Amino acid sequence: MEELGSLNIDNKTKNDITNIVEELRQYPYINAIILFGSYAKGRIKPISDIDICVITDKDINFEQKVAIVGLASDKLDISIFGELPLPIQFRVFREGKILFNRDWLTLHRIRIETVREYLDFLPIIERYINREFPKNHHGSIRQSKDH
């Protein structure tokens, strides 16, 4: 798990993440495990939890989903990629650190599909935000984040 080595995470947390990845990778229907959120970005605060996203086969059943999310704890949040909203799926790929991957070609295909869908949907999101929230002197909300 070379991705963990490059992150500024204490050894106990690295061990916790490594242990959960080792457990999850035993399930043959799990294709990839990605760390995202504050730990992946290196913006860890005392209240930060560990966000892990699991990319599975599309046809897993309820019991398999329960087995995955049942490994979560107060400090560890496990999400199933296919059940996340599109903007969060995009964030997983934009900021995430791959902890385990069974098939690079499948992961690459899912990444391309997610980015394509997100970029297709982005103008709709921006129109909604600009309509529902007042503009500031810099223009749209999206532009104002950069200032």
mmCIF file of C-alpha atoms in Angstrom:
data_model
loop_
_atom_site.group_PDB
_atom_site.id
_atom_site.type_symbol
_atom_site.label_atom_id
_atom_site.label_comp_id
_atom_site.label_asym_id
_atom_site.label_seq_id
_atom_site.Cartn_x
_atom_site.Cartn_y
_atom_site.Cartn_z
ATOM 1 C CA MET A 1 0.000 0.000 0.000
ATOM 2 C CA GLU A 2 2.453 2.573 -1.255
ATOM 3 C CA GLU A 3 -0.246 5.269 -1.292
ATOM 4 C CA LEU A 4 -0.337 5.282 2.519
ATOM 5 C CA GLY A 5 3.405 5.752 2.803
ATOM 6 C CA SER A 6 3.229 9.139 1.101
ATOM 7 C CA LEU A 7 0.538 10.480 3.445
ATOM 8 C CA ASN A 8 1.090 12.313 6.710
ATOM 9 C CA ILE A 9 -0.832 9.828 8.860
ATOM 10 C CA ASP A 10 0.228 8.451 12.239
ATOM 11 C CA ASN A 11 1.326 4.812 12.404
ATOM 12 C CA LYS A 12 -1.696 3.609 14.404
ATOM 13 C CA THR A 13 -4.103 5.032 11.811
ATOM 14 C CA LYS A 14 -2.008 3.580 8.962
ATOM 15 C CA ASN A 15 -2.218 0.186 10.674
ATOM 16 C CA ASP A 16 -5.994 0.543 11.112
ATOM 17 C CA ILE A 17 -6.397 1.396 7.420
ATOM 18 C CA THR A 18 -4.080 -1.441 6.363
ATOM 19 C CA ASN A 19 -6.045 -3.940 8.475
ATOM 20 C CA ILE A 20 -9.412 -2.913 7.034
ATOM 21 C CA VAL A 21 -8.038 -3.026 3.478
ATOM 22 C CA GLU A 22 -6.614 -6.501 4.095
ATOM 23 C CA GLU A 23 -10.006 -7.652 5.343
ATOM 24 C CA LEU A 24 -11.984 -6.032 2.501
ATOM 25 C CA ARG A 25 -9.714 -7.284 -0.277
ATOM 26 C CA GLN A 26 -10.649 -10.873 0.650
ATOM 27 C CA TYR A 27 -14.105 -10.328 -0.839
ATOM 28 C CA PRO A 28 -13.842 -11.346 -4.516
ATOM 29 C CA TYR A 29 -16.562 -8.881 -5.555
ATOM 30 C CA ILE A 30 -14.511 -5.874 -4.380
ATOM 31 C CA ASN A 31 -12.604 -4.392 -7.304
ATOM 32 C CA ALA A 32 -10.945 -1.393 -5.632
ATOM 33 C CA ILE A 33 -10.573 0.374 -2.293
ATOM 34 C CA ILE A 34 -9.892 4.118 -2.276
ATOM 35 C CA LEU A 35 -9.101 6.463 0.600
ATOM 36 C CA PHE A 36 -10.692 9.891 0.110
ATOM 37 C CA GLY A 37 -11.699 12.920 2.137
ATOM 38 C CA SER A 38 -9.570 14.711 4.708
ATOM 39 C CA TYR A 39 -7.082 11.863 5.191
ATOM 40 C CA ALA A 40 -6.405 11.592 1.456
ATOM 41 C CA LYS A 41 -6.014 15.367 1.154
ATOM 42 C CA GLY A 42 -3.758 15.621 4.197
ATOM 43 C CA ARG A 43 -6.158 17.964 5.988
ATOM 44 C CA ILE A 44 -6.654 15.884 9.097
ATOM 45 C CA LYS A 45 -8.348 17.455 12.107
ATOM 46 C CA PRO A 46 -9.189 15.902 15.486
ATOM 47 C CA ILE A 47 -12.790 15.329 14.363
ATOM 48 C CA SER A 48 -11.833 13.872 10.961
ATOM 49 C CA ASP A 49 -12.972 10.374 10.160
ATOM 50 C CA ILE A 50 -11.347 7.997 7.706
ATOM 51 C CA ASP A 51 -13.343 7.829 4.469
ATOM 52 C CA ILE A 52 -12.936 4.669 2.432
ATOM 53 C CA CYS A 53 -14.792 3.989 -0.790
ATOM 54 C CA VAL A 54 -15.226 0.445 -2.051
ATOM 55 C CA ILE A 55 -15.808 -0.172 -5.752
ATOM 56 C CA THR A 56 -17.670 -3.446 -6.215
ATOM 57 C CA ASP A 57 -19.166 -5.547 -8.951
ATOM 58 C CA LYS A 58 -22.445 -3.975 -10.028
ATOM 59 C CA ASP A 59 -24.590 -6.920 -8.981
ATOM 60 C CA ILE A 60 -23.717 -7.443 -5.324
ATOM 61 C CA ASN A 61 -26.601 -8.386 -3.078
ATOM 62 C CA PHE A 62 -27.831 -6.871 0.174
ATOM 63 C CA GLU A 63 -25.897 -9.302 2.392
ATOM 64 C CA GLN A 64 -22.661 -8.462 0.581
ATOM 65 C CA LYS A 65 -23.312 -4.738 1.062
ATOM 66 C CA VAL A 66 -23.979 -5.295 4.764
ATOM 67 C CA ALA A 67 -20.729 -7.271 5.077
ATOM 68 C CA ILE A 68 -18.816 -4.300 3.637
ATOM 69 C CA VAL A 69 -20.405 -1.416 5.523
ATOM 70 C CA GLY A 70 -20.589 -3.517 8.684
ATOM 71 C CA LEU A 71 -16.824 -3.098 9.016
ATOM 72 C CA ALA A 72 -17.253 0.658 9.555
ATOM 73 C CA SER A 73 -16.750 2.234 12.973
ATOM 74 C CA ASP A 74 -17.040 5.619 14.660
ATOM 75 C CA LYS A 75 -13.700 6.674 13.158
ATOM 76 C CA LEU A 76 -13.989 4.773 9.848
ATOM 77 C CA ASP A 77 -16.652 5.399 7.224
ATOM 78 C CA ILE A 78 -16.995 2.859 4.407
ATOM 79 C CA SER A 79 -19.012 3.828 1.330
ATOM 80 C CA ILE A 80 -20.004 1.743 -1.661
ATOM 81 C CA PHE A 81 -19.111 3.698 -4.800
ATOM 82 C CA GLY A 82 -22.248 2.840 -6.774
ATOM 83 C CA GLU A 83 -24.475 4.193 -3.997
ATOM 84 C CA LEU A 84 -22.744 7.566 -3.690
ATOM 85 C CA PRO A 85 -24.106 10.708 -5.377
ATOM 86 C CA LEU A 86 -22.289 11.627 -8.588
ATOM 87 C CA PRO A 87 -20.440 14.656 -7.105
ATOM 88 C CA ILE A 88 -19.018 12.437 -4.339
ATOM 89 C CA GLN A 89 -18.053 9.743 -6.867
ATOM 90 C CA PHE A 90 -16.153 12.421 -8.767
ATOM 91 C CA ARG A 91 -14.398 13.526 -5.537
ATOM 92 C CA VAL A 92 -13.346 9.931 -4.860
ATOM 93 C CA PHE A 93 -11.424 9.895 -8.131
ATOM 94 C CA ARG A 94 -10.229 13.516 -7.961
ATOM 95 C CA GLU A 95 -8.710 13.365 -4.481
ATOM 96 C CA GLY A 96 -8.603 9.662 -3.674
ATOM 97 C CA LYS A 97 -5.631 7.430 -2.997
ATOM 98 C CA ILE A 98 -5.933 3.888 -4.315
ATOM 99 C CA LEU A 99 -5.275 1.410 -1.509
ATOM 100 C CA PHE A 100 -6.184 -1.750 -3.414
ATOM 101 C CA ASN A 101 -7.064 -2.495 -7.009
ATOM 102 C CA ARG A 102 -7.914 -5.861 -8.509
ATOM 103 C CA ASP A 103 -8.150 -4.726 -12.150
ATOM 104 C CA TRP A 104 -6.629 -1.470 -13.457
ATOM 105 C CA LEU A 105 -8.577 -1.600 -16.723
ATOM 106 C CA THR A 106 -11.926 -1.835 -14.925
ATOM 107 C CA LEU A 107 -10.974 0.964 -12.536
ATOM 108 C CA HIS A 108 -9.866 3.168 -15.434
ATOM 109 C CA ARG A 109 -13.159 2.531 -17.263
ATOM 110 C CA ILE A 110 -15.189 3.424 -14.157
ATOM 111 C CA ARG A 111 -13.101 6.578 -13.666
ATOM 112 C CA ILE A 112 -13.663 7.700 -17.267
ATOM 113 C CA GLU A 113 -17.420 7.036 -17.043
ATOM 114 C CA THR A 114 -17.655 8.943 -13.753
ATOM 115 C CA VAL A 115 -15.737 11.982 -15.015
ATOM 116 C CA ARG A 116 -17.751 12.031 -18.246
ATOM 117 C CA GLU A 117 -21.076 11.870 -16.372
ATOM 118 C CA TYR A 118 -19.945 14.520 -13.897
ATOM 119 C CA LEU A 119 -18.807 16.925 -16.616
ATOM 120 C CA ASP A 120 -22.086 16.376 -18.487
ATOM 121 C CA PHE A 121 -24.018 17.121 -15.287
ATOM 122 C CA LEU A 122 -21.867 20.061 -14.105
ATOM 123 C CA PRO A 123 -23.681 22.787 -16.115
ATOM 124 C CA ILE A 124 -26.978 21.690 -14.553
ATOM 125 C CA ILE A 125 -25.472 21.883 -11.067
ATOM 126 C CA GLU A 126 -24.022 25.333 -11.772
ATOM 127 C CA ARG A 127 -27.323 26.646 -13.151
ATOM 128 C CA TYR A 128 -29.102 25.421 -10.036
ATOM 129 C CA ILE A 129 -26.542 26.971 -7.682
ATOM 130 C CA ASN A 130 -26.516 30.274 -9.547
ATOM 131 C CA ARG A 131 -30.318 30.390 -9.555
ATOM 132 C CA GLU A 132 -30.839 29.384 -5.922
ATOM 133 C CA PHE A 133 -28.017 31.351 -4.311
ATOM 134 C CA PRO A 134 -27.340 35.041 -4.834
ATOM 135 C CA LYS A 135 -24.272 35.980 -6.823
ATOM 136 C CA ASN A 136 -21.518 37.927 -5.165
ATOM 137 C CA HIS A 137 -19.443 40.670 -6.748
ATOM 138 C CA HIS A 138 -17.106 38.073 -8.315
ATOM 139 C CA GLY A 139 -19.836 36.361 -10.331
ATOM 140 C CA SER A 140 -20.945 32.813 -9.710
ATOM 141 C CA ILE A 141 -20.305 30.821 -6.546
ATOM 142 C CA ARG A 142 -17.891 28.610 -8.440
ATOM 143 C CA GLN A 143 -15.761 31.584 -9.436
ATOM 144 C CA SER A 144 -15.826 33.069 -5.958
ATOM 145 C CA LYS A 145 -14.180 29.983 -4.420
ATOM 146 C CA ASP A 146 -10.969 30.817 -6.274
ATOM 147 C CA HIS A 147 -10.724 34.352 -4.832
#
